[in-house]
XYZ file of C-alpha atoms in Angstrom:
687
model
C 164.531 83.565 165.620
C 166.980 81.773 167.672
C 166.409 78.037 168.142
C 164.070 77.380 170.906
C 162.507 80.877 171.034
C 159.050 81.847 169.616
C 158.780 84.022 166.497
C 158.142 87.814 167.142
C 154.371 88.792 167.139
C 153.072 91.190 164.432
C 151.310 94.362 165.949
C 147.530 94.274 165.390
C 147.568 97.785 163.885
C 150.289 96.859 161.589
C 148.533 93.590 160.452
C 145.350 95.560 159.698
C 147.276 98.010 157.520
C 148.952 95.194 155.764
C 145.749 93.654 154.910
C 144.320 96.751 153.873
C 147.274 97.515 151.544
C 147.160 93.921 150.138
C 143.215 94.484 149.366
C 143.771 97.748 147.730
C 146.513 96.282 145.556
C 144.186 93.434 144.839
C 141.333 95.753 143.908
C 143.738 97.769 141.772
C 144.810 94.743 139.844
C 141.150 93.702 139.273
C 140.324 97.103 138.034
C 143.301 97.204 135.733
C 142.302 93.838 134.357
C 138.613 94.887 133.882
C 139.533 98.138 132.380
C 141.870 96.333 129.974
C 139.048 93.908 128.931
C 136.625 96.837 128.466
C 139.070 98.803 126.473
C 139.520 95.713 123.982
C 135.502 95.431 123.802
C 135.194 99.084 123.250
C 137.765 99.190 120.327
C 135.896 96.221 118.802
C 132.532 98.176 119.132
C 134.193 101.147 117.470
C 135.307 98.936 114.607
C 131.945 97.372 114.321
C 129.718 100.510 114.517
C 132.153 103.233 113.433
C 130.255 106.175 115.217
C 131.561 109.413 113.357
C 132.382 111.101 116.482
C 134.508 108.128 117.784
C 136.797 108.315 114.780
C 139.229 110.996 116.251
C 138.482 110.237 119.864
C 141.276 109.902 122.452
C 142.448 106.444 123.421
C 140.637 106.551 126.689
C 137.325 104.878 125.805
C 135.769 106.523 128.956
C 136.084 109.921 127.313
C 134.239 108.921 124.253
C 130.916 110.567 123.578
C 128.038 108.465 124.893
C 130.130 106.452 127.078
C 129.814 106.333 130.925
C 132.225 104.592 133.137
C 132.396 103.869 136.900
C 135.064 104.999 139.329
C 136.871 101.713 138.546
C 136.808 102.552 135.017
C 134.245 99.891 134.003
C 131.869 100.955 131.173
C 128.449 101.192 132.542
C 126.614 102.818 129.668
C 126.822 103.045 125.996
C 124.164 105.571 124.610
C 124.264 106.348 120.959
C 120.833 107.165 119.674
C 120.200 108.839 116.235
C 123.685 108.469 114.887
C 123.023 106.610 111.733
C 124.916 103.728 112.845
C 125.139 100.356 111.021
C 127.096 97.210 111.563
C 128.001 94.922 114.197
C 127.354 95.768 117.828
C 127.721 92.276 119.488
C 131.104 93.471 121.083
C 128.824 95.125 123.735
C 128.511 91.791 125.269
C 132.183 92.094 126.363
C 131.291 94.837 128.869
C 130.362 92.869 132.086
C 129.332 96.021 133.896
C 127.121 97.522 131.294
C 123.882 98.588 132.680
C 122.531 100.725 129.785
C 122.776 100.017 126.168
C 120.843 102.478 123.966
C 121.325 102.194 120.179
C 117.973 103.497 119.224
C 116.843 105.323 115.835
C 119.856 104.025 113.888
C 120.066 101.666 110.950
C 121.275 98.504 112.487
C 120.231 95.203 110.888
C 120.703 91.493 111.324
C 119.698 89.627 114.380
C 119.697 90.874 117.996
C 123.065 89.402 119.475
C 122.008 86.461 121.749
C 125.422 87.288 123.711
C 123.740 90.360 125.317
C 122.128 87.853 127.512
C 125.418 87.337 129.148
C 125.314 90.771 130.756
C 124.049 90.323 134.338
C 124.024 93.921 135.123
C 122.250 95.121 132.139
C 119.050 96.999 133.176
C 118.117 98.931 129.945
C 118.225 97.538 126.475
C 116.779 99.980 123.858
C 117.267 98.798 120.077
C 114.136 100.438 118.805
C 113.713 102.144 115.437
C 116.284 100.044 113.529
C 116.093 97.144 110.984
C 116.790 94.186 113.223
C 115.267 90.986 112.008
C 114.778 87.385 113.210
C 113.387 86.080 116.599
C 113.748 87.817 120.046
C 116.732 85.629 121.371
C 115.747 83.521 124.229
C 119.184 84.056 125.759
C 117.991 87.506 126.837
C 116.254 85.584 129.643
C 119.738 85.305 131.286
C 120.084 89.151 131.654
C 118.344 88.928 134.911
C 118.844 92.535 135.840
C 116.866 93.774 132.952
C 114.258 96.352 133.744
C 113.635 98.132 130.418
C 113.307 96.258 127.319
C 112.703 98.087 124.153
C 112.794 96.310 120.620
C 110.010 98.278 119.018
C 109.906 99.184 115.319
C 112.254 96.680 113.805
C 111.363 93.558 111.585
C 111.566 91.014 114.404
C 109.633 87.835 113.890
C 108.343 84.556 115.760
C 106.824 84.256 119.113
C 107.709 86.122 122.333
C 110.102 83.529 124.014
C 109.000 81.956 127.241
C 112.700 82.129 128.478
C 111.912 85.916 129.278
C 109.852 84.774 132.109
C 113.108 84.736 134.215
C 113.359 88.653 133.988
C 111.295 89.206 137.147
C 112.303 92.728 137.410
C 110.831 93.883 134.186
C 109.099 97.112 134.293
C 108.718 98.099 130.741
C 108.228 95.750 127.741
C 108.128 97.566 124.397
C 107.904 95.241 121.313
C 105.625 97.200 118.950
C 106.018 97.537 115.299
C 107.503 94.067 114.418
C 106.124 91.025 112.881
C 105.662 89.032 116.152
C 103.277 86.036 115.970
C 101.591 83.793 118.524
C 99.906 84.627 121.893
C 100.565 87.101 124.387
C 102.237 84.901 127.115
C 100.463 84.492 130.359
C 103.640 84.722 132.382
C 103.698 88.601 131.793
C 101.106 88.689 134.463
C 103.609 87.295 136.906
C 105.882 90.212 136.730
C 105.114 92.115 139.882
C 106.701 95.497 138.621
C 105.405 95.575 135.223
C 104.288 99.144 134.392
C 104.097 99.244 130.600
C 103.261 96.607 127.965
C 103.373 97.803 124.521
C 103.004 95.169 121.611
C 100.969 97.076 119.076
C 101.255 96.585 115.213
C 102.258 93.020 115.342
C 100.558 89.712 114.310
C 99.746 88.552 117.730
C 96.602 86.410 118.230
C 94.551 84.843 121.046
C 92.918 86.438 124.089
C 94.455 89.221 126.453
C 95.600 87.220 129.455
C 93.055 87.857 132.095
C 95.846 87.811 134.775
C 97.465 91.107 133.372
C 95.236 92.935 135.749
C 96.588 91.521 138.637
C 99.999 93.287 138.022
C 99.745 95.966 140.770
C 101.706 98.390 138.876
C 100.353 98.041 135.302
C 99.763 101.511 133.920
C 99.898 101.279 130.102
C 98.552 98.513 127.945
C 98.818 99.071 124.234
C 98.015 96.267 122.115
C 96.328 97.804 119.081
C 96.609 96.632 115.531
C 96.887 92.899 116.029
C 94.413 89.915 115.673
C 93.517 89.483 119.369
C 90.274 87.667 120.051
C 87.988 87.418 122.997
C 86.673 89.881 125.598
C 88.372 92.757 127.455
C 89.180 91.244 130.758
C 87.316 93.043 133.570
C 90.355 92.238 135.751
C 92.395 95.043 134.015
C 90.599 97.637 135.806
C 90.205 95.737 139.249
C 93.237 97.286 140.983
C 92.509 100.788 139.644
C 96.019 101.640 138.529
C 95.491 101.621 134.582
C 96.032 104.997 133.000
C 96.344 104.102 129.375
C 94.392 101.303 127.457
C 94.803 101.121 123.450
C 93.142 97.944 122.034
C 92.141 99.454 118.526
C 92.037 97.393 115.350
C 91.675 93.762 116.713
C 88.767 91.223 116.905
C 87.837 91.774 120.620
C 84.231 91.023 121.427
C 81.939 91.164 124.336
C 80.964 94.321 126.272
C 82.840 97.175 127.854
C 83.352 96.155 131.443
C 81.625 98.095 134.050
C 84.642 97.959 136.431
C 86.173 100.487 134.022
C 85.055 103.210 136.446
C 87.406 102.059 139.125
C 90.494 103.418 137.461
C 90.291 106.857 138.647
C 93.683 107.809 136.816
C 92.594 106.469 133.492
C 93.133 109.145 130.987
C 93.346 107.313 127.543
C 90.858 104.564 126.289
C 90.914 103.680 122.604
C 89.038 100.433 121.939
C 87.614 101.238 118.397
C 87.652 98.885 115.379
C 86.656 95.848 117.172
C 83.424 93.918 117.741
C 82.196 95.108 121.074
C 78.527 95.071 121.850
C 76.181 96.359 124.491
C 75.799 99.845 126.071
C 78.660 101.934 127.207
C 78.485 101.588 130.975
C 77.480 104.606 133.153
C 80.377 104.019 135.380
C 82.495 105.509 132.701
C 81.611 108.896 134.321
C 83.677 107.632 137.530
C 86.847 107.800 135.467
C 87.149 111.523 136.054
C 90.668 111.784 134.603
C 89.494 110.615 131.283
C 91.224 112.721 128.317
C 90.443 110.420 125.238
C 87.779 108.085 124.716
C 87.567 106.255 121.316
C 85.060 103.355 120.617
C 84.314 103.844 117.160
C 83.587 101.079 114.493
C 81.982 98.486 117.022
C 78.587 97.480 117.501
C 77.716 99.398 120.684
C 74.136 100.231 121.348
C 72.060 102.054 123.620
C 72.390 105.973 124.115
C 75.337 108.115 124.755
C 75.812 108.077 128.463
C 75.060 111.357 130.272
C 77.769 110.764 132.902
C 80.392 111.537 130.362
C 79.837 115.004 131.521
C 81.746 114.366 134.855
C 84.912 113.798 132.856
C 85.830 117.390 132.970
C 89.206 116.719 131.126
C 87.805 114.976 128.297
C 89.059 116.480 125.038
C 88.200 113.970 122.524
C 85.078 111.653 122.471
C 84.707 109.322 119.291
C 81.765 106.968 119.161
C 81.342 106.910 115.320
C 79.895 104.005 113.556
C 78.028 102.039 116.124
C 74.370 101.654 116.844
C 73.719 104.337 119.306
C 70.163 105.957 119.381
C 68.504 108.773 121.064
C 69.597 112.478 121.421
C 72.898 113.821 122.358
C 72.823 114.642 125.976
C 72.552 118.291 127.001
C 75.045 117.698 129.866
C 77.861 117.348 127.264
C 77.813 121.060 126.864
C 79.529 121.036 130.262
C 82.695 119.648 128.756
C 84.633 122.818 128.511
C 87.823 121.016 127.420
C 86.044 119.192 124.750
C 87.946 119.687 121.344
C 86.723 116.883 119.179
C 83.061 115.219 119.167
C 82.625 112.572 116.531
C 79.404 110.568 116.640
C 78.875 109.944 113.033
C 77.385 106.731 111.617
C 74.746 105.985 114.346
C 71.049 106.188 114.600
C 71.069 109.457 116.723
C 68.402 111.949 116.168
C 66.710 115.123 117.463
C 67.514 118.803 116.633
C 70.958 120.071 116.355
C 72.497 119.815 119.847
C 72.859 123.562 120.469
C 74.457 122.654 124.054
C 77.556 121.538 122.456
C 78.053 124.953 121.232
C 78.896 125.887 124.878
C 82.139 123.949 124.484
C 84.145 126.896 123.322
C 87.360 124.669 122.752
C 85.539 122.583 120.248
C 87.577 122.335 117.013
C 85.755 119.276 115.209
C 82.098 118.432 115.328
C 81.024 115.374 113.223
C 77.451 114.571 113.226
C 77.260 113.093 109.819
C 75.316 109.900 108.768
C 72.612 110.238 111.423
C 69.017 111.285 111.606
C 69.291 114.881 112.886
C 66.686 117.325 111.832
C 65.302 120.880 112.092
C 67.221 123.989 111.310
C 70.808 124.958 111.869
C 71.473 127.616 114.560
C 72.798 131.069 113.532
C 75.574 131.311 115.934
C 76.638 127.718 114.759
C 80.244 128.437 115.602
C 79.427 130.643 118.765
C 83.018 132.060 118.865
C 84.478 128.648 119.409
C 87.662 127.303 117.658
C 85.674 125.169 115.153
C 87.798 123.961 112.162
C 85.929 120.971 111.048
C 82.074 121.051 110.749
C 80.802 117.720 109.373
C 77.036 117.602 109.361
C 76.355 115.813 106.063
C 73.860 112.898 105.377
C 71.295 114.074 107.867
C 67.761 115.625 107.684
C 68.631 119.327 108.523
C 66.245 121.601 106.818
C 65.800 125.522 106.396
C 68.479 127.748 105.278
C 72.112 128.096 105.805
C 72.452 130.457 108.546
C 74.188 133.820 107.768
C 76.149 133.365 111.097
C 78.229 130.815 109.223
C 80.463 133.700 108.267
C 81.557 133.858 112.001
C 83.299 130.531 111.681
C 86.557 132.249 110.995
C 88.682 129.265 111.752
C 86.893 126.718 109.649
C 88.833 124.419 107.357
C 86.167 122.010 106.170
C 82.545 122.474 105.930
C 80.283 119.585 105.083
C 76.618 120.048 104.639
C 75.720 117.637 101.739
C 72.695 115.245 101.591
C 70.449 117.314 103.687
C 67.166 119.125 102.984
C 68.612 122.621 103.173
C 66.916 125.198 100.912
C 67.205 129.001 100.055
C 70.402 130.751 98.616
C 74.066 130.235 99.490
C 74.679 132.985 101.920
C 77.271 135.790 100.765
C 78.873 135.523 104.320
C 80.192 132.072 103.082
C 82.841 134.316 101.369
C 84.042 135.633 104.735
C 85.375 132.199 105.858
C 88.876 132.878 104.299
C 90.437 130.003 106.273
C 88.356 127.371 104.188
C 90.878 124.939 102.804
C 89.864 121.325 102.618
C 86.501 121.221 101.323
C 83.176 123.287 100.939
C 80.522 120.735 100.228
C 76.955 121.626 99.801
C 75.854 119.060 97.339
C 72.487 117.290 97.260
C 70.212 119.746 98.917
C 67.510 122.059 97.503
C 69.755 125.231 97.292
C 68.635 127.897 94.722
C 69.442 131.323 93.616
C 72.721 132.441 92.189
C 76.149 131.701 92.882
C 77.493 134.479 95.258
C 80.365 136.294 93.783
C 81.819 136.437 97.274
C 82.917 132.647 96.842
C 85.943 134.046 94.805
C 87.485 135.280 98.192
C 87.938 131.633 99.253
C 91.544 131.732 97.738
C 92.723 128.779 100.002
C 89.829 126.318 99.141
C 90.870 123.167 97.504
C 87.576 121.211 96.904
C 84.265 122.857 96.152
C 81.047 120.727 95.545
C 77.762 122.324 94.894
C 76.379 119.710 92.675
C 72.678 118.502 92.623
C 71.049 121.630 93.793
C 68.803 124.234 92.055
C 71.324 126.949 91.762
C 70.804 129.217 88.800
C 72.361 132.073 86.870
C 75.786 132.475 85.490
C 79.068 131.282 87.117
C 80.624 134.711 88.265
C 83.933 135.601 87.005
C 85.026 136.288 90.528
C 85.439 132.607 91.128
C 88.761 133.063 89.491
C 90.079 134.235 92.776
C 89.879 130.673 94.194
C 93.446 130.244 93.369
C 93.948 126.930 95.237
C 91.040 125.063 93.799
C 91.750 121.500 92.480
C 88.486 119.874 92.741
C 85.205 121.408 91.442
C 81.596 120.006 90.924
C 78.728 122.135 89.826
C 76.826 119.618 87.916
C 73.123 119.023 87.977
C 71.838 122.614 88.688
C 70.339 125.254 86.593
C 73.382 127.337 85.576
C 73.505 128.859 82.327
C 76.087 130.845 80.032
C 79.731 130.346 79.415
C 82.141 128.660 81.922
C 84.637 131.272 82.864
C 88.163 130.661 81.412
C 89.731 129.532 84.689
C 92.433 126.685 84.881
C 90.767 124.667 87.618
C 87.468 124.821 85.726
C 88.985 123.740 82.247
C 91.081 120.959 83.994
C 87.989 119.532 85.502
C 86.088 116.482 83.634
C 83.029 117.450 81.697
C 80.890 115.708 84.233
C 81.668 118.311 86.799
C 79.584 120.791 84.849
C 76.966 118.354 83.245
C 73.389 118.575 83.994
C 73.338 122.306 83.310
C 71.270 122.660 80.087
C 72.230 126.080 79.285
C 75.887 125.996 80.252
C 78.576 126.041 77.562
C 82.271 126.015 77.082
C 85.309 124.108 78.174
C 85.313 121.540 79.535
C 81.825 120.753 78.248
C 81.624 119.679 74.624
C 79.177 122.514 73.965
C 80.148 125.329 71.900
C 78.923 128.698 73.122
C 78.779 130.123 69.597
C 77.478 133.635 68.848
C 75.354 133.633 71.983
C 78.104 135.137 74.000
C 79.945 136.845 71.222
C 83.615 137.463 70.720
C 84.396 137.859 74.311
C 84.413 134.136 74.907
C 86.467 133.456 71.775
C 89.092 136.200 72.543
C 89.300 134.984 76.149
C 89.485 131.351 74.882
C 92.261 132.247 72.445
C 94.146 134.137 75.253
C 93.884 131.283 77.646
C 94.910 128.879 74.946
C 98.036 130.902 74.200
C 98.962 130.900 77.865
C 98.408 127.256 78.125
C 100.756 126.641 75.201
C 103.336 128.730 76.946
C 102.808 126.830 80.168
C 103.119 123.620 78.404
C 106.277 124.360 76.651
C 107.671 125.799 79.905
C 106.655 122.740 81.956
C 108.160 120.249 79.170
C 111.460 122.016 79.461
C 111.176 121.756 83.354
C 110.100 118.125 83.111
C 113.017 117.309 80.863
C 115.422 118.979 83.203
C 114.170 117.144 86.270
C 114.196 113.721 84.295
C 117.540 114.248 82.983
C 118.854 115.094 86.404
C 117.289 112.016 88.010
C 118.520 109.781 85.220
C 122.074 110.885 85.422
C 122.019 110.603 89.312
C 120.388 107.137 89.006
C 123.145 105.837 86.704
C 125.825 107.433 88.746
C 124.357 105.892 91.911
C 124.059 102.366 90.334
C 127.764 102.556 89.525
C 128.573 103.615 92.974
C 126.374 100.939 94.579
C 127.859 98.281 92.602
C 131.334 99.204 93.504
C 130.183 99.552 97.302
C 128.605 96.256 97.173
C 131.548 94.721 95.742
C 133.749 96.004 98.692
C 131.176 94.901 101.231
C 130.772 91.415 99.894
C 134.649 91.210 100.375
C 134.488 92.366 103.822
C 131.270 90.302 104.451
C 129.203 93.348 105.267
C 125.389 93.823 104.524
C 123.621 96.716 102.907
C 121.603 98.427 105.543
C 118.589 100.572 104.813
C 118.216 103.958 106.375
C 116.118 104.638 109.358
C 112.419 105.515 109.022
C 111.925 109.060 110.359
C 111.146 112.293 108.412
C 114.268 114.511 108.070
C 112.958 117.255 105.921
C 109.535 118.096 104.235
C 107.672 121.126 102.621
C 104.307 121.741 100.933
C 104.492 123.803 97.776
C 100.771 124.716 97.743
C 99.940 126.920 100.852
C 96.205 125.993 101.119
C 97.158 122.314 101.442
C 99.647 122.757 104.289
C 97.011 121.860 106.852
C 95.733 118.846 104.973
C 99.098 116.988 104.229
C 100.228 114.717 107.210
C 103.900 113.696 106.339
C 103.795 110.929 108.917
C 100.880 109.294 107.041
C 102.677 109.595 103.776
C 105.887 107.748 105.253
C 103.783 105.047 106.609
C 101.985 104.424 103.376
C 105.469 103.512 101.718
C 105.960 100.712 104.331
C 102.732 98.903 103.109
C 102.803 96.879 99.946
C 98.991 97.182 99.817
C 99.482 100.870 99.214
C 101.705 100.548 96.186
C 99.948 101.802 92.998
C 102.844 101.144 90.415
C 106.557 100.699 90.414
C 109.042 101.868 87.877
C 112.697 102.068 87.140
C 113.427 105.037 89.289
C 110.509 105.241 91.667
C 107.442 103.473 93.289
C 104.086 105.268 93.760
C 101.937 104.787 96.775
C 98.437 105.672 97.777
C 98.179 107.775 100.991
C 95.014 108.685 102.570
C 95.208 111.925 104.772
C 93.288 112.291 108.042
C 90.903 114.587 106.262
C 90.037 111.944 103.725
C 92.060 113.457 100.771
C 93.884 110.970 98.862
C 97.314 111.639 97.436
C 100.156 109.780 95.506
C 103.436 109.476 97.267
C 106.294 108.827 94.738
C 109.353 107.484 96.468
C 112.635 107.530 94.531
C 114.726 104.618 94.605
C 117.883 106.542 94.586
C 117.351 108.951 97.583
C 120.942 108.951 98.853
C 123.845 111.381 99.093
C 123.914 112.200 95.507
C 120.277 113.230 95.450
C 120.714 115.182 98.701
C 123.555 117.158 97.189
C 121.181 118.300 94.558
C 118.203 118.511 96.582
C 117.883 122.295 96.711
C 117.767 122.301 92.836
C 115.174 119.547 92.458
C 112.934 121.012 95.158
C 113.048 124.528 93.200
C 112.132 122.633 89.979
C 109.269 120.774 91.687
C 108.010 123.891 93.236
C 107.952 125.660 89.827
C 105.993 122.600 88.508
C 103.397 122.826 91.230
C 102.276 126.151 90.021
C 101.743 125.114 86.394
C 98.210 124.120 85.377
C 97.757 121.823 82.366
C 95.573 118.795 81.908
C 98.626 116.446 81.034
C 100.701 117.477 83.980
C 100.119 116.167 87.668
C 101.259 118.769 89.915
C 103.600 118.039 92.845
C 102.267 119.342 95.985
C 105.161 118.766 98.361
C 108.389 116.810 99.049
C 109.726 114.897 102.103
C 113.059 112.942 102.908
C 113.178 110.294 105.485
């Protein structure tokens, strides 16, 4: 402008466009700067974790599998579960826009990076099912946007830090399966949006904070397997929103609060293995959504409440091992969805509760260790889906009903320690499904052994001891091909014990107490009484056993040689790998804890073996039986009560996996070799 003249005015529309352009340029520069920062952090994360599918990924990290970016190319989510990852993931703290970090079901070790607390937008942090150790970092309390925290199934220790009280937006806290100690902090009751609190299988102590019930949205509370004391706070049920309550295996005392009936959506109550007393409140019938109710192994008294019948969705009712008395209410027969009724170990009496047979979906009925009396109904299964019928240790009398043959799905039948008399019905041979056990011991049964028992080719355990059974052992029993445990002692059996592998492999005590019984495994020679037939059969079976022993020795030598070779090779590989890792400052990480492959060699045991129970046994030092150079043996108790040994190889790695098919074939062959000096493998699993 000329001197003395005012500068020209900028048009308002032009000024707005100029400011908008400058704003867009500024935003673009910020996005570029943020993108560059995220790119560096993602490259560091790739080096630290080395996900297999990131190795040949394009340069653009937003295109990597498991990565989500915003429109501004900021990383908002890294989700890499079940990838076998190990190493350092602290570089994730360099992603300021990160909202979701899911590294669950991997093999991560070491401490939880405290730097993750510097992520203000983080809403979900899932590091469950890894090998992380050390305390929960207090710095996580700075991640104020956190809503879902899952650190379960690791090896974390120490107390729950009070610094987490700043996370007012927490909706789910899952810290189960660790070694956490101390009390459950009271500040959890001050989280208005808390829906799920899962802290089971830790070493927590002290009372359950009474204020937890004041959280208006609390739906799931799972604190089982800790050392909690005190009573169950009645306030847990006051707001009526609770759906799942699991407090088993603690030291809780007091009574079951009457307010439990206020939770109309309550579906799962498991409060067994505590020290609860008093009667089960009748208000339980108001919780009409109830599906599971377990209160076993307490000191509850009184009778079984008839209002349970109003819980139409109830599928499992377990009141075992308490101090309950009286009879089973007839109204329980109205529970059309009931699948398991377990009331063993009480003082219940009366006759067999026939009304229960109206529950056509019933698969397990356990009345054992009570004082039930009278006869058993002929239609004892009544067309139901009964698989487990456990009536032992009562005062039932009369004969075993012929209708027992209609229990076409039965896996286990326990009638021991009653006052049953008469003969074993031939219809027992119709229960082809019997696998786990047939136990009729300690009764007053008489007459011969029905040859129809030989049709039970899937049965594993047979106990007919301490009765008055007479006659010879029928040769048809050789048809019980899956038999492992047999006990016919203390009867009136006579004659030669049939040449049958499971019989000869049994201890002599399994046939003792039968004055006129002879042959293996008893140390009683049949002599000329049974002529040359016994001797001829015995020589034939001895020749077969010799062949079996020779074959098994060759197989065992092959397997052992293979394992030794693989172990020596692996030892050399591990030493070389450890040396390299020591130079790089890396730590050796153990594989994750989930079953990858499994099989059962003996068909009749497929229903009895629970692989998850086998895996869990290997995590407990108390379950270890012995340890050798190549393996450690653990004791595992199946849900049915069967005890098995789990041999965990110390060199289960890629080398063994490479030869896995051959090893499994050899083990499967050994599973079908019968010899007293050979422990038969019954299955295999890899995790």
